[in-house]
Coordinates of C-alpha atoms in Angstrom, one line a residue:
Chain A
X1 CA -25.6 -5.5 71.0
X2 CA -22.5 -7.2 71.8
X3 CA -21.0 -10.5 74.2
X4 CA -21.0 -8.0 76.9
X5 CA -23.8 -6.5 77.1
X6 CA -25.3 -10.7 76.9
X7 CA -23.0 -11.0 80.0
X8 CA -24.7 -8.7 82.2
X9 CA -28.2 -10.8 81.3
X10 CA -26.0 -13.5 82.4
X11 CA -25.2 -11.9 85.3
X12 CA -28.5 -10.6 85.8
X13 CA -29.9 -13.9 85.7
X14 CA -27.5 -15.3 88.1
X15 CA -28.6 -12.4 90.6
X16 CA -31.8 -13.7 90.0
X17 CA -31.6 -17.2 90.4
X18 CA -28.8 -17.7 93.3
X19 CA -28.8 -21.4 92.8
X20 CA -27.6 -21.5 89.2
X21 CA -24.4 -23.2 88.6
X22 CA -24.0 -22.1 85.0
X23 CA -26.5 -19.5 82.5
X24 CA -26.3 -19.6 78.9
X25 CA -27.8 -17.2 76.7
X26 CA -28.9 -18.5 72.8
X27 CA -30.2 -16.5 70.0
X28 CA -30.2 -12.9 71.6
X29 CA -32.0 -10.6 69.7
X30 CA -34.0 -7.4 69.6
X31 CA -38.1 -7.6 68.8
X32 CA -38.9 -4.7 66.2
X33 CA -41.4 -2.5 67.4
X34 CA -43.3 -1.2 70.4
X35 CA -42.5 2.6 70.8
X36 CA -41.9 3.0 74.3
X37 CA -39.6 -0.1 75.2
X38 CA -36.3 -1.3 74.1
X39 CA -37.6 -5.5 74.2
X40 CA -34.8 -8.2 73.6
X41 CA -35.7 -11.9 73.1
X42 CA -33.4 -14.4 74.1
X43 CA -33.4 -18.3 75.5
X44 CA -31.1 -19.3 78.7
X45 CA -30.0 -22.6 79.6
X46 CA -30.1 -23.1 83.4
X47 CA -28.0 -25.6 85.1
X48 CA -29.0 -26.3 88.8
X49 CA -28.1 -29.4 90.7
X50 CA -27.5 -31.2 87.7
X51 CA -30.3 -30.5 85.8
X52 CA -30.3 -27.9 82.8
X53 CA -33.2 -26.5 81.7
X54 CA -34.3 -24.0 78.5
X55 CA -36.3 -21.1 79.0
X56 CA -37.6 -18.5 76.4
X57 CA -37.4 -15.0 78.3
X58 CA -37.4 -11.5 76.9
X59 CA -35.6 -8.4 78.1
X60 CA -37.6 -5.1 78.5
X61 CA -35.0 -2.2 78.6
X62 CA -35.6 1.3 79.7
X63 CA -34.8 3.9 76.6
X64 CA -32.9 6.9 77.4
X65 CA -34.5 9.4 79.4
X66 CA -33.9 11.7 77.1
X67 CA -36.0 10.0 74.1
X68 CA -38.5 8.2 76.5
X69 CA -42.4 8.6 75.9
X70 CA -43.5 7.1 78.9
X71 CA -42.3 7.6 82.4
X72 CA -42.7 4.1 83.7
X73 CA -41.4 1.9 86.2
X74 CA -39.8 -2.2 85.7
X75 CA -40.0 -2.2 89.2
X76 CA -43.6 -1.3 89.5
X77 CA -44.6 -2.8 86.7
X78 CA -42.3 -6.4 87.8
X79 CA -44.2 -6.2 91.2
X80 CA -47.5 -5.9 89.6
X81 CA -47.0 -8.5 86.9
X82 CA -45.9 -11.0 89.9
X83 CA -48.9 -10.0 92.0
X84 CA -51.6 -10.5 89.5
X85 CA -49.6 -14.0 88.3
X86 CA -49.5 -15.5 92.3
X87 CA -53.2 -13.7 93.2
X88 CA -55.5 -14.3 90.3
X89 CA -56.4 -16.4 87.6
X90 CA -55.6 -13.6 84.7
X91 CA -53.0 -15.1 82.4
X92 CA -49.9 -13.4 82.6
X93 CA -46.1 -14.4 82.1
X94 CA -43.9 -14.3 84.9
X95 CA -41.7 -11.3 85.8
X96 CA -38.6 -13.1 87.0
X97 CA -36.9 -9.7 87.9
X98 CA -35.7 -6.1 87.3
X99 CA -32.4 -3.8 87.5
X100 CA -32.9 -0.3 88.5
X101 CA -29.3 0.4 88.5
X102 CA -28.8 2.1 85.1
X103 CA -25.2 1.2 85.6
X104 CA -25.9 -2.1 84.5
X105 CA -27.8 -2.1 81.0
X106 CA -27.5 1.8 80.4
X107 CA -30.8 2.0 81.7
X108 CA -33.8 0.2 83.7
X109 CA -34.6 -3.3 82.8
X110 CA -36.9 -6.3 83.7
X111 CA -37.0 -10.3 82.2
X112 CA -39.8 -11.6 81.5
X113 CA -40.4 -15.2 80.3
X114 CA -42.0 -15.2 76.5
X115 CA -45.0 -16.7 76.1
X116 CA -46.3 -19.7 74.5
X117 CA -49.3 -18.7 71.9
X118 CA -49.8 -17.0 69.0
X119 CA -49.4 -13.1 68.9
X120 CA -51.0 -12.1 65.8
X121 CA -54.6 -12.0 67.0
X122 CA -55.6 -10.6 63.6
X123 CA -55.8 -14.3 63.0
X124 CA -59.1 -14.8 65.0
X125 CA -60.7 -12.5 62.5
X126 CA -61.9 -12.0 58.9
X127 CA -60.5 -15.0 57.0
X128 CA -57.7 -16.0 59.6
X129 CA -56.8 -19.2 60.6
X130 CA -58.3 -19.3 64.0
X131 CA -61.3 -17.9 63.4
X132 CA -63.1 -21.0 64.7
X133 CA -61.6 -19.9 68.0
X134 CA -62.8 -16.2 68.6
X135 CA -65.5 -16.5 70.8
X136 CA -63.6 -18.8 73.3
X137 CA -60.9 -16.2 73.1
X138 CA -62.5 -13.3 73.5
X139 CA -64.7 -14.7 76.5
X140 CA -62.0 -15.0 78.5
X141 CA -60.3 -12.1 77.7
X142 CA -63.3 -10.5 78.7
X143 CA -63.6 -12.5 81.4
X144 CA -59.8 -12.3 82.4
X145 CA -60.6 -7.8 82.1
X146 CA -63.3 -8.2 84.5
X147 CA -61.5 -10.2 87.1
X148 CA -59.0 -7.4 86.9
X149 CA -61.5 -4.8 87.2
X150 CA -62.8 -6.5 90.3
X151 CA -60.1 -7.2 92.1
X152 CA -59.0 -6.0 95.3
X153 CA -56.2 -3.0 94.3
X154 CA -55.0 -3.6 97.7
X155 CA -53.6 -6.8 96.7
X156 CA -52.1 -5.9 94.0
X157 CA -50.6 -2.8 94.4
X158 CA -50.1 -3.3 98.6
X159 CA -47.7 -0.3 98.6
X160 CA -50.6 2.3 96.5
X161 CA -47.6 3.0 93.7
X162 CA -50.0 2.2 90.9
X163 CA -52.7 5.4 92.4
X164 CA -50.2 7.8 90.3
X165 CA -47.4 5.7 88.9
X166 CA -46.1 8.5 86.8
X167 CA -46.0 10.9 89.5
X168 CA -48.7 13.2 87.7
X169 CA -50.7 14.4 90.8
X170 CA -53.1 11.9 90.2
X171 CA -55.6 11.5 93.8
X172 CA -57.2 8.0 93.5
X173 CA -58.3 7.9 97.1
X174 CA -62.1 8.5 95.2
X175 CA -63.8 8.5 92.0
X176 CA -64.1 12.6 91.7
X177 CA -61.2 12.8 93.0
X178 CA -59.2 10.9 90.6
X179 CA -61.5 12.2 87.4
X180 CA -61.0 16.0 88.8
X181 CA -57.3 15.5 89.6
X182 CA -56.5 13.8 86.0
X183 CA -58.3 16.6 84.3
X184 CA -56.0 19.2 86.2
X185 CA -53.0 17.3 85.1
X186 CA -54.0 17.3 81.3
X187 CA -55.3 20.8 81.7
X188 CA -51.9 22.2 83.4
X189 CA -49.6 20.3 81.3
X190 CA -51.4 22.0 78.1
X191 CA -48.7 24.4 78.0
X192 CA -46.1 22.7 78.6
X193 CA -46.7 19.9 75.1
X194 CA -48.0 23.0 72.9
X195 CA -45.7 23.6 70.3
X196 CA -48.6 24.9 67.9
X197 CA -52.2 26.2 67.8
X198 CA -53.3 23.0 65.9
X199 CA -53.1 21.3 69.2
X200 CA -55.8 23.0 70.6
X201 CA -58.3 20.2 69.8
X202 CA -56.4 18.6 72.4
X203 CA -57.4 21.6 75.2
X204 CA -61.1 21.4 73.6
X205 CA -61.0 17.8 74.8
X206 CA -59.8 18.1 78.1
X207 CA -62.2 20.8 79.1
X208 CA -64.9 18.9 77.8
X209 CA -64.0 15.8 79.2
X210 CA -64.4 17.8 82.7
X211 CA -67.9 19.4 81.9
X212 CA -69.0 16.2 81.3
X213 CA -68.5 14.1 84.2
X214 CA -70.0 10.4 83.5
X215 CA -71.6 8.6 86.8
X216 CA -69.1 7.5 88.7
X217 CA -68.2 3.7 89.0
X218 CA -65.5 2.2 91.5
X219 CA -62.1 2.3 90.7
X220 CA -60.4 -0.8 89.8
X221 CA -56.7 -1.8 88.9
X222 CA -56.6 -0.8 84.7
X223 CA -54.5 -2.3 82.1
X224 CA -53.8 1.0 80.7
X225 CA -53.1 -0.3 77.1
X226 CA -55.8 -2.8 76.5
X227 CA -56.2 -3.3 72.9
X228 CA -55.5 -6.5 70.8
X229 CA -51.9 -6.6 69.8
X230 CA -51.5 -6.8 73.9
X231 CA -52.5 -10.2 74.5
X232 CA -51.4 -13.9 72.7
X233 CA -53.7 -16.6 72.8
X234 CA -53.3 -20.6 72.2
X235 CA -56.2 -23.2 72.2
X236 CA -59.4 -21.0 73.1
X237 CA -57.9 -19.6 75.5
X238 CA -56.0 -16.3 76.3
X239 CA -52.4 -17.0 77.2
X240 CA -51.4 -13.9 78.7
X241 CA -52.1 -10.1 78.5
X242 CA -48.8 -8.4 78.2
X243 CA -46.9 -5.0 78.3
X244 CA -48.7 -3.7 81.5
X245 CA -46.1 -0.6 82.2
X246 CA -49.3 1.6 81.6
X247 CA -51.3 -0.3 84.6
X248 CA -52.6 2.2 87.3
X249 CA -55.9 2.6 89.3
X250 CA -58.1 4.2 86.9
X251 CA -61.8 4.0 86.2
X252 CA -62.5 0.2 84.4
X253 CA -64.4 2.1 81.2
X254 CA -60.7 3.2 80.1
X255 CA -59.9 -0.4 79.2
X256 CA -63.1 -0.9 77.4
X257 CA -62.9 3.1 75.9
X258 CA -59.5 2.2 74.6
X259 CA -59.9 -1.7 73.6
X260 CA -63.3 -0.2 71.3
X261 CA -60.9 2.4 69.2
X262 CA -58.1 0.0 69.1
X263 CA -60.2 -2.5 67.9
X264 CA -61.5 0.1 64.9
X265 CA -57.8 1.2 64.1
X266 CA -56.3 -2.9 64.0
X267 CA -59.4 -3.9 62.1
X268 CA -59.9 -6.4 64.2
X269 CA -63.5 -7.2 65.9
X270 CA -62.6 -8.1 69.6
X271 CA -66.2 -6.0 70.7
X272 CA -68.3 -8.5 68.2
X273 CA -67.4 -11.0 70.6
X274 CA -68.5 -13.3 72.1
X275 CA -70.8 -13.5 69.2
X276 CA -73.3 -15.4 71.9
X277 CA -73.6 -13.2 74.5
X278 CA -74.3 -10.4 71.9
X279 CA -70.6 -8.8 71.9
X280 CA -67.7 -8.1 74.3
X281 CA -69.9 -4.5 76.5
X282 CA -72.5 -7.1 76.8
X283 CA -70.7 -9.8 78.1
X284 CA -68.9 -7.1 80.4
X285 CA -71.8 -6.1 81.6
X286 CA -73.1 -9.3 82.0
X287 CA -70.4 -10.4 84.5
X288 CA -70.1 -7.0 86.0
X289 CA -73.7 -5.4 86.4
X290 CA -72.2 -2.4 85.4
X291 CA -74.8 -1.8 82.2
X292 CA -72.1 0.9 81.1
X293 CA -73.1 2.0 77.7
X294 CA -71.4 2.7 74.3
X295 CA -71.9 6.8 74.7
X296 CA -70.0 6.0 77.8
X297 CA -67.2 4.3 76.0
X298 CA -66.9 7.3 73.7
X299 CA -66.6 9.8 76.9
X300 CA -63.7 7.2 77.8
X301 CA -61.9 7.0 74.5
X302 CA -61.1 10.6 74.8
X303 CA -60.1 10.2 78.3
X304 CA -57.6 7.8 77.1
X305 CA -56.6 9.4 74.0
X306 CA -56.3 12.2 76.6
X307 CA -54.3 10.5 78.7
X308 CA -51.5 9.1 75.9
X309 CA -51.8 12.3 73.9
X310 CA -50.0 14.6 77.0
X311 CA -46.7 12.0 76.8
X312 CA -46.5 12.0 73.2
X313 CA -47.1 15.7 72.7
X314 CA -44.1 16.1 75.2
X315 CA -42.1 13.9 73.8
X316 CA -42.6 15.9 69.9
X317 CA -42.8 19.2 71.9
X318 CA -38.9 18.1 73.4
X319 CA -37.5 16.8 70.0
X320 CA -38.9 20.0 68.2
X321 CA -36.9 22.1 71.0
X322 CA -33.6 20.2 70.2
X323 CA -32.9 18.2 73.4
X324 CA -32.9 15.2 71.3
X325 CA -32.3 14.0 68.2
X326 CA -35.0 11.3 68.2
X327 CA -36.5 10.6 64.9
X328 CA -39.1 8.5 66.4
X329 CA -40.6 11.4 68.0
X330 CA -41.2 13.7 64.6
X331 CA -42.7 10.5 62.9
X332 CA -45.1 10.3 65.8
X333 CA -46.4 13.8 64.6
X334 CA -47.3 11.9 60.6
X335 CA -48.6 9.2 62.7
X336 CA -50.6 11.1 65.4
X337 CA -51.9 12.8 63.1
X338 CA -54.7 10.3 61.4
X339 CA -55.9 10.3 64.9
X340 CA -57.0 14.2 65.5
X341 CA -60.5 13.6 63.1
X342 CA -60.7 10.9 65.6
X343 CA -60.8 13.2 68.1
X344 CA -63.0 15.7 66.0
X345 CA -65.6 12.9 65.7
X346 CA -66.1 11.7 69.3
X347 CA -66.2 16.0 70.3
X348 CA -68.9 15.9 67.5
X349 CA -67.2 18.7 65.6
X350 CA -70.0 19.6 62.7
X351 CA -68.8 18.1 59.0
X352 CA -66.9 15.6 60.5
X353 CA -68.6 12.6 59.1
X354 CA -69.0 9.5 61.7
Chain B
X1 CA -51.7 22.9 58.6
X2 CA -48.7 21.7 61.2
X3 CA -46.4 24.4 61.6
X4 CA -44.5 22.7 64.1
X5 CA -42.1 20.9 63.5
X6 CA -41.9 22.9 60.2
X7 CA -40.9 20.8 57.3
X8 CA -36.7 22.0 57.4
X9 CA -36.9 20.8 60.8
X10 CA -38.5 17.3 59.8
X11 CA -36.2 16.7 57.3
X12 CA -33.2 17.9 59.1
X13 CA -34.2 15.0 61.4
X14 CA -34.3 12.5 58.6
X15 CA -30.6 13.8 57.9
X16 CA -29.7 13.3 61.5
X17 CA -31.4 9.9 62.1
X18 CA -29.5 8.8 58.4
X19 CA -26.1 9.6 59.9
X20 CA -26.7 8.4 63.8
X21 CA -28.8 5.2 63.1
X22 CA -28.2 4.4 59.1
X23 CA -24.6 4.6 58.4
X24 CA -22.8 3.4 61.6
X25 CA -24.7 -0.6 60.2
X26 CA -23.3 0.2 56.5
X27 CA -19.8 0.2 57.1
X28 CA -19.2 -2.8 55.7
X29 CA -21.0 -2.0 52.5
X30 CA -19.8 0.3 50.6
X31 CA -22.4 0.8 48.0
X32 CA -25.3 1.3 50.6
X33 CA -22.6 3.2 52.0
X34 CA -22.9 5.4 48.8
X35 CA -26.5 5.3 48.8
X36 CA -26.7 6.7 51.7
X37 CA -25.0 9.6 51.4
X38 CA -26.9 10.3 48.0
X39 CA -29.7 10.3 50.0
X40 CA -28.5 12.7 52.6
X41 CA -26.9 15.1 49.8
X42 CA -30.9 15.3 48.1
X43 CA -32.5 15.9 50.9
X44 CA -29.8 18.6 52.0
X45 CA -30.9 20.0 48.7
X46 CA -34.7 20.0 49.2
X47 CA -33.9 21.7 52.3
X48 CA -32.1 24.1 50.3
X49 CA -34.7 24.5 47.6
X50 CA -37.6 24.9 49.9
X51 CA -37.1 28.3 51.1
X52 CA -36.4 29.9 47.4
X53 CA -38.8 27.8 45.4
X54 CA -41.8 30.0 44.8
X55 CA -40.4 32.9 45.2
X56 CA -37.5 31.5 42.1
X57 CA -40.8 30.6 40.1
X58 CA -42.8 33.7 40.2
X59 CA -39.2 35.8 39.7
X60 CA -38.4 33.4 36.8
X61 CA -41.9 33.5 35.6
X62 CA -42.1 37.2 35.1
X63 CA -38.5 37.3 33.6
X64 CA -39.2 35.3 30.7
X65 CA -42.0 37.6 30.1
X66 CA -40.0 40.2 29.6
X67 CA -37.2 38.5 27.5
X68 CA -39.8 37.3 25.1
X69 CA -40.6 41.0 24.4
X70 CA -37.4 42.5 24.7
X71 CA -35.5 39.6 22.5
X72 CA -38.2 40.6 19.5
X73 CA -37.7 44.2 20.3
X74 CA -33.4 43.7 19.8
X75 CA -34.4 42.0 16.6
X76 CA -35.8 45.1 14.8
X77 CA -37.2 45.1 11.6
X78 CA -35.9 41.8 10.2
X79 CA -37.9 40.1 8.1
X80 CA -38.6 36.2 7.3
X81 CA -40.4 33.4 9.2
X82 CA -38.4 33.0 12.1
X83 CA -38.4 36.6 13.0
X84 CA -42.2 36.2 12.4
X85 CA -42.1 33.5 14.8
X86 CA -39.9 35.9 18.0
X87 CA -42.8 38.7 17.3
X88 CA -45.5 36.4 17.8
X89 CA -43.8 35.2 20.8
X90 CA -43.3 38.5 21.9
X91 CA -46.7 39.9 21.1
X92 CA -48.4 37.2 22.6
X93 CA -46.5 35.8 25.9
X94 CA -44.6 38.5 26.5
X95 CA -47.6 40.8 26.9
X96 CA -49.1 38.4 30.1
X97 CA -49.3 40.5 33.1
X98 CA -46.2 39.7 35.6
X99 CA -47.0 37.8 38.7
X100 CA -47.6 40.0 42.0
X101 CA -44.6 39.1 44.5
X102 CA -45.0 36.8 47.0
X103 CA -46.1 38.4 50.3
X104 CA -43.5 38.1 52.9
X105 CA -43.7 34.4 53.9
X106 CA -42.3 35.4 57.5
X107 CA -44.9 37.9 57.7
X108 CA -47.8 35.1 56.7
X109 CA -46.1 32.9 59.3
X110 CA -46.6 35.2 62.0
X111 CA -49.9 36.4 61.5
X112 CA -51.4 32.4 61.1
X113 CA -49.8 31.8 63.9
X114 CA -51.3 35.3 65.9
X115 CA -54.7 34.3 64.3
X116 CA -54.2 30.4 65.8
X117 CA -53.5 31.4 69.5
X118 CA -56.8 33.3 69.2
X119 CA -58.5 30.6 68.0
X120 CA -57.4 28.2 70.7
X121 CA -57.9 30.9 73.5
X122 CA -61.6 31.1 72.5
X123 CA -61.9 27.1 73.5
X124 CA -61.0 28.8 77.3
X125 CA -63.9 31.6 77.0
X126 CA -66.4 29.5 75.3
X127 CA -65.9 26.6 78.5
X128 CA -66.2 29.3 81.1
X129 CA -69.2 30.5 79.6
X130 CA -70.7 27.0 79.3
X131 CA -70.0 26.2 83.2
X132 CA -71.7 29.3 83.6
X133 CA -74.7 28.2 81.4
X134 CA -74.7 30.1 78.9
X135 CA -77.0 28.2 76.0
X136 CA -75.9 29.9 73.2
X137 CA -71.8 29.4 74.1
X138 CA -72.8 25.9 72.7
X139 CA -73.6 27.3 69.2
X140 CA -70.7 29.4 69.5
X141 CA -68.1 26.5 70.4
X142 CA -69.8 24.8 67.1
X143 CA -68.1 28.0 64.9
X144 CA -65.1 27.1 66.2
X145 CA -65.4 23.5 66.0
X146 CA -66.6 23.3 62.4
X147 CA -63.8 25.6 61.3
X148 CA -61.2 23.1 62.9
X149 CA -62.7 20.0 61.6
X150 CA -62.2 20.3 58.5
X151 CA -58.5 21.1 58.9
X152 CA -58.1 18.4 60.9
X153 CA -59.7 16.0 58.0
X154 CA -57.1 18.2 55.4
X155 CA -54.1 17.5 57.4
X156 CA -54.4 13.7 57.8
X157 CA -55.4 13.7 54.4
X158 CA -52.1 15.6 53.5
X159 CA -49.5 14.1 55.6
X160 CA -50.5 11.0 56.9
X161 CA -48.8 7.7 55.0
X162 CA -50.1 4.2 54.9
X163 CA -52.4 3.1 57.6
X164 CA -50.8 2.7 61.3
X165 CA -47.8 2.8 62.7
X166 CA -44.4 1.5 61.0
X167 CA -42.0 -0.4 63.5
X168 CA -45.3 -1.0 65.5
X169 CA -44.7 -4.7 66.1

């Protein structure tokens, strides 16, 4: 990444803040990881009136559409980041701004500020460092999950872009509605990812995820990636959940559904606590009323898995048919593929063990 | 098993992903440089091998069958220990039965793929018959799920590497 491509953060930054007299950029560099982002961090020096001022900010960057996974907008999800930060107590970092215009960076883009805290949260548990800390941590993360669950999604998403943010045909205007309209869009988009009959666990999934409608619960604002390498914490306390371009309206047991397998694939024991309150679905429940059970969680796992298995299954089913030349997207079949017994399990296929 | 992408097509994109993402940061070392392109020139021959392998090994197989026997039958009626030796060989090996050829792996290709699409179409039967209540669609869908789940298990137990996701910060 050369000078220039620094220059148009400059200049992005200078967009940004209006006031600036001079932006420096330090130690620009690209973060490893993350599969669906291109994620730069940098520092900038502002100078305004006088003053100067170092700030540790990270650039989220659009890949190309070609090789993209997920169909997400900075804009939406700059909007929503700023919303949550200005209307509720859940720690996030602030969004200072986004560029649509592809012209710019090659593709869509947003700065964020980077965090303070630490982001290995594998610390808290086993023989980490911070164990001492888990419960505080995890109670408010939990408690931080449940604010967002019950807040008003007219708030923060005024406009309704987060009812179907990737365009999908989603209907969230009611429970049914959204459940029966998300199970047409994995249902008709079968065809479309499936390059072999293998997949066909994943069409087992989706039809049995719509004859077995849980009770309904109302809708709420989700993360959409809640697991724990999406949050840093510092002191007891959670210092921000981050990477929310998978936020929508959903139903709140997707968070949960998807934080409880997470949780089993990091090795990591988020759901253990708070140890006092008898475990993160109780303390949920607790603050929610809610009394949403682990068989429910299952149900909601698959939904999620569901629900990240149709853009990855395009993205392989794409690379296979030569529009790309994406290596990332024949690793994810290796990868993806640990998780399939997964899926066996939770559809209770006989001889697969629990 | 995953047919799709086949293994050519995987490694093809290992040789693609060597040359577009790999070599353009080793210019400035030769020897990785090098290295590189080693890599790139034995993967080109796996490719290569792949396709030929078994059907090379049961050809080969059955060939050296029938050397064995003819080599002690060009010998004639010397006598002495070594000639001893080729007949023993010859009466021995080279009387194993020859290897069947290999069916026609196209063939095999198409019908597990024929036999797969009816597999998955019976997940569309069996869920109208269970909207329609129809109890014993349930046992039924249990066939079909037990015969999967254990392919499923043999396939991450095959291919998968590690635990999790590499690059996954």
């Amino acid at each position: 990444m050369g000078g220039e491509f620094e220059q148009q953060v400059v200049a992005m930054l200078r967009g940004i803040l209006p006031d600036a007299e001079h932006v420096e950029i330090h130690e620009f560099g690209p973060i490893p990881g993350g599969f669906s982002r291109e994620t730069y961090r940098f520092d900038a020096t502002i100078h305004i009136e006088g003053t100067r001022e170092r700030h540790p900010l990270i650039l989220r960057m659009d890949p190309p559409e070609s090789v993209a996974i997920l169909d997400t907008s900075r804009a939406i999800e700059h909007d929503l980041i700023e919303a949550i930060r200005l209307n509720t107590e859940i720690p996030v970092t602030e969004s200072l701004g986004h560029e649509m215009d592809r012209s710019v960076f090659g593709e869509a883009a947003m700065i964020i500020r980077r965090s303070h805290g630490n982001s290995s949260t594998t610390d808290l548990f086993h023989d980490g460092p911070d164990t001492h800390q888990v419960d505080d941590v995890v109670r408010h993360l939990c408690e931080s999950l449940v604010e967002l669950h019950q807040a008003d999604i007219s708030t923060l998403d005024p406009d309704g872009r987060l009812h179907d943010p990737r365009g999908v045909g989603i209907d969230a205007s009611s429970w049914d509605r959204y459940m029966d309209t998300t199970f047409e869009y994995y249902l008709d988009n079968y065809p479309k990812i499936n390059r072999e009959p293998m997949l066909c666990i994943l069409l087992d999934s989706f039809l049995t995820l719509r004859r077995n409608k849980p009770r309904p619960l109302p809708l709420s604002l989700v993360h959409g990636d809640f697991n724990p390498a999406n949050f840093l914490y510092a002191d007891g306390r959670v210092a921000a959940l981050i990477d929310w371009e998978n936020a929508r309206v959903g139903d709140p047991r997707e968070d949960l559904g998807w934080m409880m397998m997470m949780d089993d694939l990091s090795n990591t024991k988020i759901m253990s606590h708070p140890a006092d309150e008898g475990g993160f679905l109780a303390y949920y429940n607790k603050l929610t009323g809610y009394e949403i059970t682990e068989q429910e969680l299952g149900y909601f796992i698959l939904f999620g898995t569901a629900n990240i298995a149709v853009p990855i299954n395009d993205a392989i089913k794409r690379r296979v048919d030569g529009k790309n030349r994406e290596l990332l997207h024949l690793y994810l079949v290796q990868s993806s593929a640990s998780a399939l017994p997964g899926m066996a399990q939770l559809l209770q296929y006989p001889g697969v063990p629990a | 098993m995953i047919s799709s992408p086949t293994i050519d097509q995987i490694l093809e994109g290992v040789l693609i992903a060597i040359d577009d993402e790999i070599m353009p940061s080793l210019a400035a070392n030769p020897k990785a440089q090098a290295t590189a392109q080693m890599m790139q020139s034995l993967i080109q021959g796996v490719r290569q091998m792949l396709p030929v392998v078994d059907e090379q090994l049961v050809d080969e197989h059955n060939g050296m069958i029938r050397t064995l026997a003819d080599t002690a039958a060009a010998l004639g009626d010397v006598s002495g220990d070594a000639a001893d030796r080729l007949r023993e060989r010859a009466a021995t090996l080279g009387q194993w039965d020859p290897l069947p050829d290999l069916p026609d792996r196209d063939a095999i290709t198409a019908a597990h793929l024929e036999l797969g699409r009816a597999i998955e179409a019976s997940f569309l039967d069996l869920d109208e018959l269970q909207r329609a209540g129809v109890a014993s669609a349930d046992d039924a869908l249990d066939v079909v799920r037990a015969h999967l789940g254990s392919r499923y298990m043999r396939d991450a137990e095959t291919i998968v590497v590690g635990d999790g996701f590499v690059g996954r910060g």
